[in-house]
mmCIF file of C-alpha atoms in Angstrom:
data_model
loop_
_atom_site.group_PDB
_atom_site.id
_atom_site.type_symbol
_atom_site.label_atom_id
_atom_site.label_comp_id
_atom_site.label_asym_id
_atom_site.label_seq_id
_atom_site.Cartn_x
_atom_site.Cartn_y
_atom_site.Cartn_z
ATOM 1 C CA GLY A 1 60.359 107.720 75.191
ATOM 2 C CA VAL A 2 62.421 104.828 76.469
ATOM 3 C CA CYS A 3 60.176 104.148 79.468
ATOM 4 C CA GLY A 4 56.996 104.165 77.409
ATOM 5 C CA ARG A 5 58.564 101.805 74.868
ATOM 6 C CA VAL A 6 59.211 99.134 77.525
ATOM 7 C CA GLY A 7 55.885 99.656 79.319
ATOM 8 C CA SER A 8 57.508 100.855 82.557
ATOM 9 C CA LEU A 9 56.294 104.402 82.971
ATOM 10 C CA GLY A 10 57.272 104.426 86.665
ATOM 11 C CA LEU A 11 60.908 104.394 85.598
ATOM 12 C CA THR A 12 60.743 108.053 84.569
ATOM 13 C CA GLU A 13 60.800 109.237 88.186
ATOM 14 C CA VAL A 14 63.337 106.585 89.161
ATOM 15 C CA GLY A 15 65.678 107.627 86.347
ATOM 16 C CA ALA A 16 65.366 111.315 87.195
ATOM 17 C CA ALA A 17 66.727 110.590 90.676
ATOM 18 C CA MET A 18 69.790 108.720 89.353
ATOM 19 C CA THR A 19 73.250 110.120 88.775
ATOM 20 C CA ALA A 20 74.446 110.316 85.172
ATOM 21 C CA HIS A 21 76.586 107.202 85.673
ATOM 22 C CA GLU A 22 73.728 105.221 87.249
ATOM 23 C CA LEU A 23 71.301 106.211 84.495
ATOM 24 C CA THR A 24 73.767 105.313 81.746
ATOM 25 C CA HIS A 25 74.348 101.923 83.341
ATOM 26 C CA ALA A 26 70.597 101.260 83.670
ATOM 27 C CA LEU A 27 69.839 102.264 80.068
ATOM 28 C CA ILE A 28 72.488 99.893 78.708
ATOM 29 C CA ALA A 29 72.828 97.119 81.310
ATOM 30 C CA GLY A 30 69.162 97.119 82.380
ATOM 31 C CA GLY A 31 67.390 97.872 85.630
ATOM 32 C CA GLY A 32 64.339 97.223 87.770
ATOM 33 C CA LEU A 33 61.762 99.187 89.707
ATOM 34 C CA PRO A 34 62.329 99.826 93.414
ATOM 35 C CA PRO A 35 60.015 98.136 95.984
ATOM 36 C CA GLY A 36 56.579 99.734 96.088
ATOM 37 C CA ALA A 37 56.778 101.301 92.630
ATOM 38 C CA GLY A 38 53.691 101.100 90.435
ATOM 39 C CA ILE A 39 53.570 98.452 87.708
ATOM 40 C CA SER A 40 51.900 99.025 84.353
ATOM 41 C CA LEU A 41 49.771 96.396 82.622
ATOM 42 C CA ALA A 42 52.516 95.915 80.029
ATOM 43 C CA ARG A 43 55.059 95.315 82.788
ATOM 44 C CA LEU A 44 52.703 92.878 84.559
ATOM 45 C CA ARG A 45 52.269 90.960 81.318
ATOM 46 C CA ARG A 46 56.031 90.646 80.932
ATOM 47 C CA GLN A 47 56.344 89.367 84.489
ATOM 48 C CA GLU A 48 53.919 86.594 83.562
ATOM 49 C CA ARG A 49 56.456 85.515 80.931
ATOM 50 C CA GLY A 50 59.213 85.418 83.531
ATOM 51 C CA ASP A 51 60.825 88.702 82.504
ATOM 52 C CA ARG A 52 62.315 90.267 85.645
ATOM 53 C CA TRP A 53 63.539 93.443 83.978
ATOM 54 C CA ALA A 54 61.618 96.710 84.134
ATOM 55 C CA LEU A 55 64.179 98.165 81.708
ATOM 56 C CA PRO A 56 65.704 95.281 79.715
ATOM 57 C CA PRO A 57 69.466 95.255 79.035
ATOM 58 C CA GLN A 58 70.827 96.056 75.587
ATOM 59 C CA PRO A 59 73.593 93.489 74.912
ATOM 60 C CA ASN A 60 73.266 93.922 71.135
ATOM 61 C CA LEU A 61 74.467 97.506 71.467
ATOM 62 C CA MET A 62 77.958 96.042 70.974
ATOM 63 C CA PHE A 63 77.034 95.596 67.298
ATOM 64 C CA MET A 64 77.591 99.245 66.439
ATOM 65 C CA ARG A 65 77.146 98.577 62.711
ATOM 66 C CA ASP A 66 73.351 98.405 63.200
ATOM 67 C CA PRO A 67 72.044 101.611 64.906
ATOM 68 C CA CYS A 68 73.683 104.085 62.498
ATOM 69 C CA VAL A 69 75.967 104.467 59.477
ATOM 70 C CA THR A 70 78.197 107.298 58.286
ATOM 71 C CA ILE A 71 77.522 108.543 54.752
ATOM 72 C CA GLY A 72 79.947 111.261 53.706
ATOM 73 C CA ASP A 73 79.935 113.869 56.463
ATOM 74 C CA ARG A 74 76.514 112.868 57.810
ATOM 75 C CA ILE A 75 75.161 110.096 60.038
ATOM 76 C CA LEU A 76 72.066 108.132 59.018
ATOM 77 C CA MET A 77 70.167 106.721 61.997
ATOM 78 C CA GLY A 78 68.731 103.234 61.840
ATOM 79 C CA ARG A 79 65.321 102.054 63.004
ATOM 80 C CA MET A 80 65.533 98.573 64.431
ATOM 81 C CA ALA A 81 63.170 95.824 63.301
ATOM 82 C CA THR A 82 62.762 94.180 66.729
ATOM 83 C CA THR A 83 61.386 95.691 69.932
ATOM 84 C CA ALA A 84 64.324 94.251 71.880
ATOM 85 C CA ARG A 85 66.734 96.492 69.951
ATOM 86 C CA GLY A 86 64.470 99.525 69.584
ATOM 87 C CA ARG A 87 66.286 101.547 72.254
ATOM 88 C CA GLU A 88 69.690 101.337 70.559
ATOM 89 C CA PRO A 89 69.276 104.165 67.987
ATOM 90 C CA GLN A 90 67.876 106.401 70.749
ATOM 91 C CA LEU A 91 70.950 105.847 72.914
ATOM 92 C CA VAL A 92 73.375 106.309 70.022
ATOM 93 C CA ALA A 93 71.597 109.453 68.771
ATOM 94 C CA PHE A 94 71.662 110.945 72.281
ATOM 95 C CA ALA A 95 75.382 110.215 72.620
ATOM 96 C CA LEU A 96 76.161 111.705 69.208
ATOM 97 C CA GLN A 97 74.090 114.829 69.778
ATOM 98 C CA HIS A 98 75.700 115.535 73.157
ATOM 99 C CA SER A 99 79.267 114.698 72.141
ATOM 100 C CA GLY A 100 79.644 117.587 69.726
ATOM 101 C CA VAL A 101 79.907 115.225 66.725
ATOM 102 C CA CYS A 102 76.683 116.522 65.155
ATOM 103 C CA THR A 103 77.176 120.249 65.614
ATOM 104 C CA ALA A 104 77.780 120.869 61.897
ATOM 105 C CA ALA A 105 74.769 118.972 60.549
ATOM 106 C CA PRO A 106 71.777 117.182 62.112
ATOM 107 C CA LEU A 107 71.364 113.421 62.083
ATOM 108 C CA LEU A 108 69.611 111.986 59.041
ATOM 109 C CA PHE A 109 66.301 110.100 59.365
ATOM 110 C CA ASP A 110 66.071 110.817 63.094
ATOM 111 C CA GLY A 111 63.218 111.777 65.415
ATOM 112 C CA PRO A 112 60.012 110.389 66.974
ATOM 113 C CA ALA A 113 58.151 110.456 63.633
ATOM 114 C CA ARG A 114 60.433 107.670 62.404
ATOM 115 C CA GLY A 115 59.294 105.229 65.085
ATOM 116 C CA SER A 116 57.384 102.963 62.703
ATOM 117 C CA GLU A 117 60.166 102.782 60.100
ATOM 118 C CA ARG A 118 62.425 99.760 59.675
ATOM 119 C CA ILE A 119 66.011 100.084 58.476
ATOM 120 C CA GLU A 120 69.144 98.654 60.082
ATOM 121 C CA ALA A 121 72.473 100.186 59.177
ATOM 122 C CA ALA A 122 74.148 96.828 58.505
ATOM 123 C CA ASP A 123 71.972 96.808 55.372
ATOM 124 C CA VAL A 124 73.628 100.014 54.111
ATOM 125 C CA LEU A 125 76.915 99.690 52.222
ATOM 126 C CA VAL A 126 78.672 102.929 51.285
ATOM 127 C CA VAL A 127 80.886 101.769 48.412
ATOM 128 C CA ASP A 128 82.233 105.240 47.590
ATOM 129 C CA ARG A 129 81.104 108.874 47.524
ATOM 130 C CA SER A 130 78.522 108.255 44.810
ATOM 131 C CA PHE A 131 77.696 104.536 45.098
ATOM 132 C CA LEU A 132 75.304 103.332 47.762
ATOM 133 C CA LEU A 133 73.883 99.815 48.191
ATOM 134 C CA VAL A 134 70.959 99.059 50.529
ATOM 135 C CA GLY A 135 69.753 95.577 51.388
ATOM 136 C CA CYS A 136 65.984 95.028 51.377
ATOM 137 C CA SER A 137 66.059 92.244 53.932
ATOM 138 C CA GLU A 138 64.458 90.581 56.939
ATOM 139 C CA ARG A 139 65.339 93.686 58.969
ATOM 140 C CA THR A 140 64.990 96.532 56.454
ATOM 141 C CA ALA A 141 61.647 97.309 54.807
ATOM 142 C CA ALA A 142 61.164 98.306 51.166
ATOM 143 C CA ALA A 143 58.916 101.270 52.020
ATOM 144 C CA THR A 144 61.486 102.638 54.471
ATOM 145 C CA ILE A 145 64.274 102.345 51.878
ATOM 146 C CA GLU A 146 62.195 104.443 49.480
ATOM 147 C CA ARG A 147 61.650 107.097 52.147
ATOM 148 C CA VAL A 148 65.339 107.104 53.120
ATOM 149 C CA ALA A 149 66.292 107.624 49.469
ATOM 150 C CA ARG A 150 63.752 110.412 48.941
ATOM 151 C CA GLU A 151 63.950 112.224 52.306
ATOM 152 C CA ALA A 152 67.578 111.671 53.330
ATOM 153 C CA ILE A 153 69.979 110.531 50.600
ATOM 154 C CA PHE A 154 68.706 112.653 47.684
ATOM 155 C CA GLU A 155 68.123 115.627 49.980
ATOM 156 C CA ALA A 156 71.543 115.621 51.652
ATOM 157 C CA PHE A 157 73.868 114.323 48.931
ATOM 158 C CA ASP A 158 74.566 114.463 45.206
ATOM 159 C CA HIS A 159 73.752 110.788 44.653
ATOM 160 C CA GLU A 160 71.739 110.284 41.467
ATOM 161 C CA ARG A 161 70.611 106.783 42.424
ATOM 162 C CA VAL A 162 70.488 104.203 45.218
ATOM 163 C CA TYR A 163 70.860 100.517 44.408
ATOM 164 C CA VAL A 164 68.697 98.090 46.388
ATOM 165 C CA VAL A 165 69.618 94.413 46.809
ATOM 166 C CA LEU A 166 66.443 92.312 47.051
ATOM 167 C CA MET A 167 67.406 89.754 49.684
ATOM 168 C CA HIS A 168 65.663 86.693 51.076
ATOM 169 C CA GLU A 169 63.796 87.362 54.325
ATOM 170 C CA GLU A 170 65.746 84.763 56.275
ATOM 171 C CA ARG A 171 67.844 84.950 59.426
ATOM 172 C CA SER A 172 70.821 83.370 57.626
ATOM 173 C CA VAL A 173 70.999 86.451 55.392
ATOM 174 C CA MET A 174 69.812 88.924 58.009
ATOM 175 C CA HIS A 175 71.739 91.918 56.641
ATOM 176 C CA LEU A 176 73.505 92.908 53.451
ATOM 177 C CA ASP A 177 76.854 92.762 55.237
ATOM 178 C CA THR A 178 76.333 89.052 55.934
ATOM 179 C CA ILE A 179 76.648 88.315 52.213
ATOM 180 C CA LEU A 180 78.784 91.219 50.972
ATOM 181 C CA THR A 181 81.532 93.075 52.844
ATOM 182 C CA GLN A 182 83.899 95.668 51.436
ATOM 183 C CA ILE A 183 87.430 95.056 52.715
ATOM 184 C CA ASP A 184 89.305 97.519 50.470
ATOM 185 C CA ARG A 185 88.454 100.172 47.888
ATOM 186 C CA GLN A 186 88.066 97.634 45.084
ATOM 187 C CA LEU A 187 87.997 94.376 47.047
ATOM 188 C CA PHE A 188 84.936 92.620 48.436
ATOM 189 C CA LEU A 189 84.262 89.440 50.371
ATOM 190 C CA GLY A 190 80.931 87.876 49.455
ATOM 191 C CA HIS A 191 78.771 84.764 49.296
ATOM 192 C CA ALA A 192 79.322 83.703 45.676
ATOM 193 C CA PRO A 193 75.916 82.091 44.917
ATOM 194 C CA TYR A 194 74.137 85.374 45.712
ATOM 195 C CA ILE A 195 76.497 87.851 44.058
ATOM 196 C CA THR A 196 77.804 86.038 40.959
ATOM 197 C CA PRO A 197 75.768 84.889 37.920
ATOM 198 C CA SER A 198 73.812 81.856 39.101
ATOM 199 C CA PRO A 199 70.183 80.746 39.613
ATOM 200 C CA GLN A 200 70.473 82.024 43.207
ATOM 201 C CA ALA A 201 71.825 85.454 42.308
ATOM 202 C CA LEU A 202 69.952 88.268 44.045
ATOM 203 C CA ARG A 203 68.128 90.892 42.005
ATOM 204 C CA ILE A 204 69.052 94.568 42.251
ATOM 205 C CA ALA A 205 66.590 97.445 41.903
ATOM 206 C CA LYS A 206 67.457 101.083 41.252
ATOM 207 C CA LEU A 207 65.922 104.166 42.888
ATOM 208 C CA GLU A 208 66.698 107.347 40.959
ATOM 209 C CA ARG A 209 66.625 110.992 41.938
ATOM 210 C CA GLY A 210 63.345 112.546 40.859
ATOM 211 C CA ASN A 211 61.679 109.151 40.691
ATOM 212 C CA PRO A 212 62.783 107.258 43.826
ATOM 213 C CA ALA A 213 59.568 105.318 44.379
#
């Protein structure tokens, strides 16, 4: 769970004693252990680095494009590439599941078994009902894209194929939406050297139903 992920197992009891408002604030804004609480080895190691948080804050949660993406009438959950952002999909999934939004259909690519996967939703561009682009980038792994296509997209939708943009693994092109953004049904804003015919143009691979790998 969240406490095990940050190496602060003592927070489980602390969180259980909080009100809903206090717990929500701690999970998003961060929190510490009360005086006298036990400290795990992982927590002690982080203190050596000057980290005062037992439960680090999640400032990047404001970038709601990353933890999940809507595809049709379903929601595909992301799996963040960095430990610092690993809690975000958990918080978003919890909120969605308890808000009544997901009563009709379960979240796609969700659950503890997905913990080792790596896909951030800013790498997923839903162009229309049948056209899906996914960026294979610094933050989204090729193997995870193949599993998302096979176990989520082709299972839940009528898509016959998923197009994968093979991006440079660089921070300057962290996600697909940093080089290509849809601003209307047939209008896009993009970085010309990567998306128009040129020596720098990015390659595109195709994963097809029945043979996605």
